[in-house]
Coordinates of C-alpha atoms in Angstrom, one line a residue:
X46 CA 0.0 0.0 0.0
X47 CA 1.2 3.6 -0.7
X48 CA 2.4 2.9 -3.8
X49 CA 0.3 4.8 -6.4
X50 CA -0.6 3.5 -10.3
X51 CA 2.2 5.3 -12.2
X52 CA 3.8 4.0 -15.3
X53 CA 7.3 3.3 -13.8
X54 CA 7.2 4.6 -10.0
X55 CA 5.0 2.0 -8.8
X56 CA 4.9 -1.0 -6.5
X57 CA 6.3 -3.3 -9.2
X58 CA 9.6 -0.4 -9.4
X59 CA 10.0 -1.0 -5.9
X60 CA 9.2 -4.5 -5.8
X61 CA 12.7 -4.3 -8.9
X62 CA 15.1 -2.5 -6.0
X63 CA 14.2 -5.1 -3.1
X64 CA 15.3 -7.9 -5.5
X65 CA 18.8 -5.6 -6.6
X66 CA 19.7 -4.8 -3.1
X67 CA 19.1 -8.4 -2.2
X68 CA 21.6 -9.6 -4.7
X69 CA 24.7 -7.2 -3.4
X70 CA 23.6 -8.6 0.2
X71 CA 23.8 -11.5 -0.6
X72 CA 26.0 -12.6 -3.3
X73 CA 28.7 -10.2 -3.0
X74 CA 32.1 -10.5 -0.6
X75 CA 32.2 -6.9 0.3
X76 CA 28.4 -6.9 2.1
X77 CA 29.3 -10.5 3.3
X78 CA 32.5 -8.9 5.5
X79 CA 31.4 -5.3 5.6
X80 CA 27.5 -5.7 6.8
X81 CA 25.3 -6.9 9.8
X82 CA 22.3 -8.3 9.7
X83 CA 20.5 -5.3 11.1
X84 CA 22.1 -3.6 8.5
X85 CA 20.7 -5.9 5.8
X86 CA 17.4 -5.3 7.1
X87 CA 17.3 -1.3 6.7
X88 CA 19.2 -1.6 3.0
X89 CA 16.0 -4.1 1.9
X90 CA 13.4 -1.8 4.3
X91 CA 14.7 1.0 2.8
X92 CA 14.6 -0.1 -0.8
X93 CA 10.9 -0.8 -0.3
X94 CA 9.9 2.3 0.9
X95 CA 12.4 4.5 -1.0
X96 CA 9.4 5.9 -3.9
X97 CA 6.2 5.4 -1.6
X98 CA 3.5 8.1 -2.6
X99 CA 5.2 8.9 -5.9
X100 CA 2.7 10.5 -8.0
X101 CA 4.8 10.5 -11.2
X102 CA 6.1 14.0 -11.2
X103 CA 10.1 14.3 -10.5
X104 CA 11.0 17.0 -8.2
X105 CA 11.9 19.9 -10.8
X106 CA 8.0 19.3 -11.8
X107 CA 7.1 20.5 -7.6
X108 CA 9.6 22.9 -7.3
X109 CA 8.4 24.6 -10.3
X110 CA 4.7 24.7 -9.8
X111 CA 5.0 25.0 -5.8
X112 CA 3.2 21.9 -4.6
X113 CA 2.4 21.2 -1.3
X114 CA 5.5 18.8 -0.6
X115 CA 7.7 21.1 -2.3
X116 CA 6.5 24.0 0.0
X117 CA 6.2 21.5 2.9
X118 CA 10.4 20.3 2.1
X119 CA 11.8 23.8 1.0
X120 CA 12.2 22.6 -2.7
X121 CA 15.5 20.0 -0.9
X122 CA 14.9 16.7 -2.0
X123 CA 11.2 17.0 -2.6
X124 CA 10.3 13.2 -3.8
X125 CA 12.6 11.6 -1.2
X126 CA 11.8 13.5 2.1
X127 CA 7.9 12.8 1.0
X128 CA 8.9 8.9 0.7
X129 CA 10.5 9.0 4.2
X130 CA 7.6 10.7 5.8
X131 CA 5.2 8.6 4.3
X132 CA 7.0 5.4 5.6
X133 CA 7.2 6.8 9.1
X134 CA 3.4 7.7 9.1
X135 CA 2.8 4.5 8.5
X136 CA 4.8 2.9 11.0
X137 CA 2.8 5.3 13.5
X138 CA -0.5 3.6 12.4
X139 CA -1.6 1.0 15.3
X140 CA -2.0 -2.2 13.0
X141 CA 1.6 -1.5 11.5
X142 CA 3.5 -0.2 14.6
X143 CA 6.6 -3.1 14.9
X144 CA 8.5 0.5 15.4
X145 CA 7.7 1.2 18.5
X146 CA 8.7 -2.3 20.3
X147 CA 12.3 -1.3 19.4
X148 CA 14.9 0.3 21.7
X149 CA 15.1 3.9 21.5
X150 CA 18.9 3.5 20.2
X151 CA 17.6 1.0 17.6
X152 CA 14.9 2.9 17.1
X153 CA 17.0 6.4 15.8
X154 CA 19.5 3.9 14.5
X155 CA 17.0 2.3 11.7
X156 CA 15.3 5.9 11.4
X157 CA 18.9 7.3 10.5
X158 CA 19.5 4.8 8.3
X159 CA 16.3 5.1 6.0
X160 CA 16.5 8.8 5.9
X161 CA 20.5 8.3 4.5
X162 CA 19.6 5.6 2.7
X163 CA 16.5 6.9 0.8
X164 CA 17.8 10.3 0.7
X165 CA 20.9 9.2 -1.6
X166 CA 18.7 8.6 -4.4
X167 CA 18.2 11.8 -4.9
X168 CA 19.6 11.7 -8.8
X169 CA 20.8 15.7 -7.7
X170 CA 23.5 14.4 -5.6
X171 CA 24.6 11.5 -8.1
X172 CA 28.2 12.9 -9.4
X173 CA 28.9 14.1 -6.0
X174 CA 28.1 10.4 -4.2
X175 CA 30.5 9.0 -7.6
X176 CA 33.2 11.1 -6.2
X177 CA 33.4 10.2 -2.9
X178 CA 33.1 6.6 -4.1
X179 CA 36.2 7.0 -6.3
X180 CA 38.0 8.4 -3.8
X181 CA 36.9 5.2 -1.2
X182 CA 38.1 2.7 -3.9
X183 CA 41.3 5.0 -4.4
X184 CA 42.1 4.9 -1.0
X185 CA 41.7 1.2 -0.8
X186 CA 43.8 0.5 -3.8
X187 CA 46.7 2.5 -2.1
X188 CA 46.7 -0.3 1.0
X189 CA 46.4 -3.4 -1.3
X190 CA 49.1 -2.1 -3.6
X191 CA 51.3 -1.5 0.1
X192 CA 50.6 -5.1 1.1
X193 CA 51.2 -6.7 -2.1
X194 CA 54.8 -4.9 -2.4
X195 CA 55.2 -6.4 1.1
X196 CA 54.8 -9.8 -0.4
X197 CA 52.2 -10.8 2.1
X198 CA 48.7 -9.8 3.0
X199 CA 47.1 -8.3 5.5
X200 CA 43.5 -8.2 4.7
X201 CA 42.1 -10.5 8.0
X202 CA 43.5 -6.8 9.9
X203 CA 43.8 -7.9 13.4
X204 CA 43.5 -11.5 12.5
X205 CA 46.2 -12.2 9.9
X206 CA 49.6 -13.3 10.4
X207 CA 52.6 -12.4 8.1
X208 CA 53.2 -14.9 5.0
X209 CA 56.3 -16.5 4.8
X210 CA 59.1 -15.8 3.0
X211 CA 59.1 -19.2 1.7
X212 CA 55.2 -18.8 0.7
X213 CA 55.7 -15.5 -0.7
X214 CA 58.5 -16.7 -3.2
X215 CA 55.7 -19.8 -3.9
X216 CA 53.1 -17.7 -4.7
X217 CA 54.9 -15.8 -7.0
X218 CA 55.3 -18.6 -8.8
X219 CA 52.6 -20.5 -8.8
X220 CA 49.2 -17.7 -9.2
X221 CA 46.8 -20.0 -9.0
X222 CA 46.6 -21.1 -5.7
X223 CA 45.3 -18.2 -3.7
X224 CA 45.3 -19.8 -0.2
X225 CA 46.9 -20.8 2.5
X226 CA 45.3 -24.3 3.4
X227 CA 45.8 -25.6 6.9
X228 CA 48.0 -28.5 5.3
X229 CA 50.7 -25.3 4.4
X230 CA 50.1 -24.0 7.9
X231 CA 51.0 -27.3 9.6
X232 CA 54.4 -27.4 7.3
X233 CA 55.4 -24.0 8.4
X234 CA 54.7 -24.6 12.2
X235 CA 57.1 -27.4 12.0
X236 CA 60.3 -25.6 9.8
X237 CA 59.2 -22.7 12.7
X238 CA 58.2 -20.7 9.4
X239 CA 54.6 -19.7 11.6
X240 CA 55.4 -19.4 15.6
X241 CA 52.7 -21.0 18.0
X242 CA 52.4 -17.2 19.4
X243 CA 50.3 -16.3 16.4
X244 CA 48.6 -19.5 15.9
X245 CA 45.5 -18.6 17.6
X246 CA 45.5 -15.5 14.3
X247 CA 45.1 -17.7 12.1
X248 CA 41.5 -17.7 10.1
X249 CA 39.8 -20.9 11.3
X250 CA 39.7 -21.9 7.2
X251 CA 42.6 -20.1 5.3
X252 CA 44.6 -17.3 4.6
X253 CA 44.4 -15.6 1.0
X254 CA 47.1 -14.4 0.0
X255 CA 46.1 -11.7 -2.5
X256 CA 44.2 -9.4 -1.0
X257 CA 40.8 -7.7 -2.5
X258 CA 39.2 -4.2 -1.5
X259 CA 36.3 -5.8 0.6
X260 CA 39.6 -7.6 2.4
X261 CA 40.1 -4.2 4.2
X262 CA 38.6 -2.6 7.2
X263 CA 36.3 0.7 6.5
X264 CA 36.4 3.5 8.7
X265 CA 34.2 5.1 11.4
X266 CA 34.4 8.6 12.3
X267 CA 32.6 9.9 15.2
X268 CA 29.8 7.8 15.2
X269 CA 27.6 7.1 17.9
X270 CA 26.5 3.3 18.0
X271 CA 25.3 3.0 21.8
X272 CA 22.9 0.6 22.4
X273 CA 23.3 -1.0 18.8
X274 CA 26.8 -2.4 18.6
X275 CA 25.2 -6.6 19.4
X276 CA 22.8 -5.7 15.9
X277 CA 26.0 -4.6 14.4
X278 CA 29.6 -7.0 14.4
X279 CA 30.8 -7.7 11.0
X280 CA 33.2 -10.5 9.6
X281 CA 35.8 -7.4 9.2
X282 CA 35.5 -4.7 12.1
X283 CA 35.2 -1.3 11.3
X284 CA 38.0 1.3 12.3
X285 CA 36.7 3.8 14.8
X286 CA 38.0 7.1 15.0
X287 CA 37.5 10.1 17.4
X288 CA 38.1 13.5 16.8
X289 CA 39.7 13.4 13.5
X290 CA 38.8 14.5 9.9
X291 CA 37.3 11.6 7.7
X292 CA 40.0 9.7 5.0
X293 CA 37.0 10.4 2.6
X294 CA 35.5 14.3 2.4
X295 CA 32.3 14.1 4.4
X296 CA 31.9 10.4 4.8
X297 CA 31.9 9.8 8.3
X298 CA 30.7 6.3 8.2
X299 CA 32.2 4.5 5.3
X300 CA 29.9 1.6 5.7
X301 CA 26.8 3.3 5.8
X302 CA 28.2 5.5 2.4
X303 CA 28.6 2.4 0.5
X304 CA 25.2 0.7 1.8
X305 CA 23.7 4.0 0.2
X306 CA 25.7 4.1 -2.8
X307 CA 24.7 0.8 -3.4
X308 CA 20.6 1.3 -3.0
X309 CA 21.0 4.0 -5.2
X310 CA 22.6 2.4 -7.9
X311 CA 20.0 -0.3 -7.9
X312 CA 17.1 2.2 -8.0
X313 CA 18.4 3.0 -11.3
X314 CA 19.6 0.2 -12.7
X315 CA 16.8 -0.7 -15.2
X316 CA 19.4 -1.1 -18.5
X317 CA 21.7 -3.3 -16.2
X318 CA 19.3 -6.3 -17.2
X319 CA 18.7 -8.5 -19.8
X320 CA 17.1 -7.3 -23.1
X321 CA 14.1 -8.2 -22.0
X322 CA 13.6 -6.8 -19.0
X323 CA 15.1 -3.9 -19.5
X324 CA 13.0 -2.8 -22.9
X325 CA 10.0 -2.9 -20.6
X326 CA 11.2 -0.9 -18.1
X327 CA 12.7 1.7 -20.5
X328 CA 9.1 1.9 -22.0
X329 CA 7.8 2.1 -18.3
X330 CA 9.8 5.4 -17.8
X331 CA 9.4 7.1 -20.8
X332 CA 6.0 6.8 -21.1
X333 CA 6.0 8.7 -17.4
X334 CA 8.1 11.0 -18.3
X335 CA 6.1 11.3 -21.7
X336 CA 3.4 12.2 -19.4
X337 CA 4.9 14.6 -16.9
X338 CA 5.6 16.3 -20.3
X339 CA 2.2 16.7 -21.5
X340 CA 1.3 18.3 -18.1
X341 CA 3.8 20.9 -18.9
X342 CA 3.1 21.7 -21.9
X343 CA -0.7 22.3 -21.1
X344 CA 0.2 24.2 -18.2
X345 CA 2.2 26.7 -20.5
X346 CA 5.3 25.6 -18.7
X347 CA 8.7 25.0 -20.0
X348 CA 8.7 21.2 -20.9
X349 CA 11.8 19.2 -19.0
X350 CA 14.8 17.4 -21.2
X351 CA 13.8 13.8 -22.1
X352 CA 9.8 14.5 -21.8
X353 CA 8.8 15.9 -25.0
X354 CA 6.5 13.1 -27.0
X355 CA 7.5 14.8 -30.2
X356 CA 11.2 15.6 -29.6
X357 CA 12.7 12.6 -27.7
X358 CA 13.0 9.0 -28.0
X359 CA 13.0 5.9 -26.1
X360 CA 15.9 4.7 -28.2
X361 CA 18.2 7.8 -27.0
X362 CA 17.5 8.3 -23.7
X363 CA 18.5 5.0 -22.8
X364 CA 21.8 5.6 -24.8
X365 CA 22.3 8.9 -22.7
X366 CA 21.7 7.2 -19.5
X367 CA 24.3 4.1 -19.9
X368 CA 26.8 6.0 -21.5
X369 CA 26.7 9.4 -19.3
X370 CA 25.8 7.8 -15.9
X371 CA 25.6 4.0 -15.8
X372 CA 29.4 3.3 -17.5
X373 CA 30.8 6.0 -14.8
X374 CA 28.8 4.6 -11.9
X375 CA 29.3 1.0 -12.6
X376 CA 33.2 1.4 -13.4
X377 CA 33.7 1.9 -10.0
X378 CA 31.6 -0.1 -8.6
X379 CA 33.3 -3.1 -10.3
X380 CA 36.3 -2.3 -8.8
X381 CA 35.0 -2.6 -5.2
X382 CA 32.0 -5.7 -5.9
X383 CA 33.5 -7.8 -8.8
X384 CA 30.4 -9.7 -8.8
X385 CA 28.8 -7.0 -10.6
X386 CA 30.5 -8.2 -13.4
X387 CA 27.6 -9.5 -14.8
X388 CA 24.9 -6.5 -14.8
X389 CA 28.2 -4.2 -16.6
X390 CA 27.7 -7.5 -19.7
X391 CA 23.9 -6.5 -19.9
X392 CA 24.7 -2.9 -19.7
X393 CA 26.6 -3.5 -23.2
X394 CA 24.2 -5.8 -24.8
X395 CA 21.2 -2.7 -23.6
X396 CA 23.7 0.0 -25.3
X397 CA 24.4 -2.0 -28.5
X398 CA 20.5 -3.1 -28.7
X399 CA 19.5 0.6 -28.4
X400 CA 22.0 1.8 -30.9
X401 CA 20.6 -0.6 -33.6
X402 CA 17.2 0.6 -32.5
X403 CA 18.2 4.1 -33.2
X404 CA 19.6 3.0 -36.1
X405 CA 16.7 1.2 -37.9
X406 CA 14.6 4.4 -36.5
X407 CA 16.8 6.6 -39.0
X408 CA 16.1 4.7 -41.8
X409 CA 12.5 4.3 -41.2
X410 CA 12.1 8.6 -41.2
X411 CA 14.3 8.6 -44.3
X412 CA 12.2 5.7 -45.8
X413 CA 9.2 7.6 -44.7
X414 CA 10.1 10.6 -46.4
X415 CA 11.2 9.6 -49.6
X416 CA 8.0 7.7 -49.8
X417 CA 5.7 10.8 -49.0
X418 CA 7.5 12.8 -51.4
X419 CA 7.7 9.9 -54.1
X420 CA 4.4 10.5 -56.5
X421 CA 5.3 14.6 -56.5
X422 CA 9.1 13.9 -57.0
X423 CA 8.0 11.5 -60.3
X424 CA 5.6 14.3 -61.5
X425 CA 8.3 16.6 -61.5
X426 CA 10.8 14.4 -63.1
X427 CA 8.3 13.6 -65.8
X428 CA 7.5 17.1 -66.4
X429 CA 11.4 18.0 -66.8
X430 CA 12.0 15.4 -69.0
X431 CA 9.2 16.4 -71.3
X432 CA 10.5 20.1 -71.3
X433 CA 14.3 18.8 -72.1
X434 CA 12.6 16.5 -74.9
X435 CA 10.8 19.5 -76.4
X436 CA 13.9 22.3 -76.2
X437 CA 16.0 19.1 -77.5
X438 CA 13.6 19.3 -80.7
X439 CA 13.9 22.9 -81.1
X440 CA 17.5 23.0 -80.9
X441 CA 17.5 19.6 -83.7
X442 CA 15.4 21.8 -85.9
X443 CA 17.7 24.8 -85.9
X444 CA 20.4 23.0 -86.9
X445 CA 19.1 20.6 -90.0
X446 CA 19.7 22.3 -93.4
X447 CA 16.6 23.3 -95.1
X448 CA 16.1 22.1 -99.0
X449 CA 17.0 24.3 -101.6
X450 CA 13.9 24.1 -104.0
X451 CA 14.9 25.2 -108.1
X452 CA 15.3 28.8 -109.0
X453 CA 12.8 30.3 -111.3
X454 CA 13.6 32.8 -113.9
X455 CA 12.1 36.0 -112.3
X456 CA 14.7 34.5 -109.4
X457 CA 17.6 34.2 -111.5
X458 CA 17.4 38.3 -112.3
X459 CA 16.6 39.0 -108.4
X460 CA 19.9 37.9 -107.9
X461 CA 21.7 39.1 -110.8
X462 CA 21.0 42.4 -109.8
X463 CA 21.3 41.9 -106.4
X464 CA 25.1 40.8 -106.9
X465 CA 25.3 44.0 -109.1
X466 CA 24.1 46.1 -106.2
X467 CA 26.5 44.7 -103.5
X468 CA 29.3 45.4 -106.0
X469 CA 28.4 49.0 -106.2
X470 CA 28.2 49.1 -102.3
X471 CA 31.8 49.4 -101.5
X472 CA 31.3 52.4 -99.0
X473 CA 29.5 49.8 -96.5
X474 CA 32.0 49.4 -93.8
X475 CA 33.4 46.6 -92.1
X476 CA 31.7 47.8 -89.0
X477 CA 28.3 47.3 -90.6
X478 CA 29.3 44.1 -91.0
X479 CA 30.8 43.5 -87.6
X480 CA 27.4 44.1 -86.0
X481 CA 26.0 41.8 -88.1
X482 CA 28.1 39.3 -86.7
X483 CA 26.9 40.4 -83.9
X484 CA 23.8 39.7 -84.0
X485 CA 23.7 36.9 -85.6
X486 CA 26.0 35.3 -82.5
X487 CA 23.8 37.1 -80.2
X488 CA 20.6 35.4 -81.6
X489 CA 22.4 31.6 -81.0
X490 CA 23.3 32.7 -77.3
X491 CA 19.7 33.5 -76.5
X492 CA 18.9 30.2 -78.0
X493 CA 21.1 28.3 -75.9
X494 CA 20.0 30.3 -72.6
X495 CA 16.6 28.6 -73.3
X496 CA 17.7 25.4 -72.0
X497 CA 17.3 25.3 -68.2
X498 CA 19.6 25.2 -65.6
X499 CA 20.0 22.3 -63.0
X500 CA 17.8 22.1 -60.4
X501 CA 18.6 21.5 -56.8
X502 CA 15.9 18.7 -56.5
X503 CA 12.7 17.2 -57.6
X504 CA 11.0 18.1 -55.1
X505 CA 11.5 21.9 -55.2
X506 CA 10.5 21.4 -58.8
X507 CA 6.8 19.4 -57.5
X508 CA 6.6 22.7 -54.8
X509 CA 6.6 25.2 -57.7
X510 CA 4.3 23.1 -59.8
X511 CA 1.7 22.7 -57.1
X512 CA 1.8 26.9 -56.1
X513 CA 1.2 26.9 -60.1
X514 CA -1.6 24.9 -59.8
X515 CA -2.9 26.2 -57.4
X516 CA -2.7 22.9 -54.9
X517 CA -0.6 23.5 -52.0
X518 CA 2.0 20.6 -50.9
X519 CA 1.4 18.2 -48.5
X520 CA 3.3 19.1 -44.7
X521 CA 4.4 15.9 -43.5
X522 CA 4.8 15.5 -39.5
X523 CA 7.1 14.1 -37.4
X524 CA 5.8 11.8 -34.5
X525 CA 8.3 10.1 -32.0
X526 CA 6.5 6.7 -30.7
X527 CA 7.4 3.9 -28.9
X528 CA 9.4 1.0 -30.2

């Protein structure tokens, strides 16, 4: 209940990010060593609750028309402040108060934690969350590159013991046996390689000797956990610190940072899925967004980037989204949960599917237009042919001889005295003649101008024949739909 009948931020949405955050829980090393149980519990609470009483509008859509929540939140966070209240208020409600059989320090514990938790998927905040991430995983590679130049590992923290020298030179050698078995262990007690001091160090299975990210402690800093350190002992400990600046710029609980970075990265990881699955979800969204846009538009308002029926497409949006936030997002991630190796394969067979959609799309509009266009663009071309036939014909008739039909007598004098005349007419000059040279060149030039020029295309050539005729040319429109 809460959830409201919206195209993509409905109960099936949240239903999506339960079954995500489940997965990293789960399946992954670094929440297997780095998380409790009780903080299990408020990463899967929080996922379910993290877009109750969406109505479909994202939060630029509140703070531009002033809503109620926007007013009631001070236009910070709008959406996800709403979706934290509305969890509470149901807590509150007598058939669904667990809450209030809780300790008071578990109590503001779990309350602290959904507010972080839901709070971070705030999209507004998502390069700044990426930074602090990269500079985590940064910090992390710095100590694993240390131990590794040490030649053994010290991942178990408090619980490791030194690798032999004799090991060390082994492993080198031989990189495919990454651990220390308790048959190695028993050889090195007896050549005194291991002393019985540090026995009792010694992980009850084995010792890796290559260490990973999730292998290292994360860090605490002025944190208070009264009254909830039994909910929360992890395989690795966390560092605590007091009264000193955080390795990571405002993260003061490294654990909680990464529990938050990871529900927010499943909240939008629809195109981290198979084909399938994700195609649906992509239509899911745009259609909201589709809809948000039509709102804006009839309210006069200036419609937001993505949500314009007639501008956008399914097909680029979802190439935007993997290349401009999932590709950063999940690079990093990798780095810290290897597992995730899997959802970065579907993220390149969702890019290369889209592609090709937008591909096909580009031929479809050029197919659409040529077709459209194609009885006027024949007319045309039918029409200039006939003209180039007809000047063709002129031109041929110039140019043939005409026959010379048999002088008759009265003919024969015409010329006779005709010939005596231009013999008397030696005063005509040769610029008389010039001129007539003149014009007679002239007169061939303005023949050849009458053959037309090139035009730029048929269908300029259809335009002017239809304002001729009085018909005015079809106006084709453009429609953006969904795949």
């Amino acid at each position: 209940q809460g959830y409201l009948d919206n195209p993509y931020h409905n109960q099936m949405h949240a239903t999506d990010v339960v079954s995500n955050v489940a997965f990293y829980l789960n399946e992954t090393a670094f929440f297997q060593s780095h998380c409790s149980d009780f903080d299990k519990f408020c990463a899967i609470l929080s996922a379910a609750i993290h877009d109750l009483g969406h109505d479909g509008n994202n939060n630029a859509y509140h703070i531009t028309t002033m809503s109620d929540i926007a007013l009631t939140y001070n236009d910070i966070s709008v959406l996800e402040n709403y979706h934290i209240a509305m969890a509470f208020k149901t807590l509150k409600r007598p058939e669904c108060n667990w809450y209030k059989q809780l300790s008071m320090p578990v109590q503001r514990y779990l309350r602290q934690a959904l507010i972080d938790m839901v709070l971070a998927t705030d999209m507004k905040y998502h390069n700044q969350k990426l930074a602090s991430l990269t500079g985590l995983i940064a910090i992390l590679k710095q100590q694993l590159s240390k131990d590794l130049s040490l030649g053994r590992s010290d991942s178990f923290s408090s619980m490791s013991v030194p690798m032999p020298s004799s090991r060390s030179s082994m492993s080198a050698s031989n990189n495919n046996n990454n651990s220390y078995s308790l048959d190695e262990l028993k050889e090195d007690l007896d050549s005194n390689a291991v002393s019985m001091e540090n026995l009792h160090m010694v992980p009850p299975t084995h010792l890796r000797k290559h260490a990973a990210l999730s292998d290292f402690p994360l860090h605490k800093y002025k944190v208070n956990e009264r009254g909830v350190e039994h909910l929360l002992s992890t395989t690795i400990a966390d560092v605590m610190h007091e009264g000193s600046n955080p390795r990571v710029n405002d993260v003061l609980d490294e654990r909680r940072f990464v529990l938050c970075w990871m529900v927010h990265l499943c909240d939008i990881s629809n195109c981290a899925k198979s084909i399938k699955s994700g195609k649906k979800w992509a239509v899911r969204v745009m259609t909201e967004f589709f809809k948000q846009g039509d709102r804006e538009k009839s309210q006069g308002l200036e419609v937001s980037a993505m949500m314009d029926r007639h501008r956008s497409s399914i097909a680029s949006g979802q190439i935007g989204f993997i290349k401009f936030v999932l590709y950063p997002s999940y690079n990093m991630w990798l780095r810290l949960v290897p597992e995730a190796s899997r959802p970065v394969d579907y993220l390149n067979e969702n890019l290369a599917y889209w592609q090709e959609q937008q591909k096909q799309k580009v031929r479809q509009q050029r197919s659409k237009s040529l077709g459209a266009g194609g009885a006027a663009d024949k007319q045309a071309l039918l029409m200039m042919q006939d003209q180039l036939k007809r000047l063709q014909l002129k031109r041929d008739a110039s140019e043939t001889p005409q026959p010379v039909s048999p002088l008759s007598a009265k003919e024969v004098d015409d010329d006779t005295r005709d010939a005596a005349a231009l013999e008397a007419s030696d005063d005509d000059d040769d610029d008389t003649r010039s001129q007539k040279s003149v014009r007679i060149r002239d007169d061939d030039e303005d023949e050849d101008m009458e053959t037309p020029q090139p035009m730029t295309s048929a269908r300029t050539y259809a335009s002017t024949a239809h304002s001729h005729s009085g018909k005015q040319p079809s106006k084709n429109g453009k429609h953006v739909g969904f795949a």
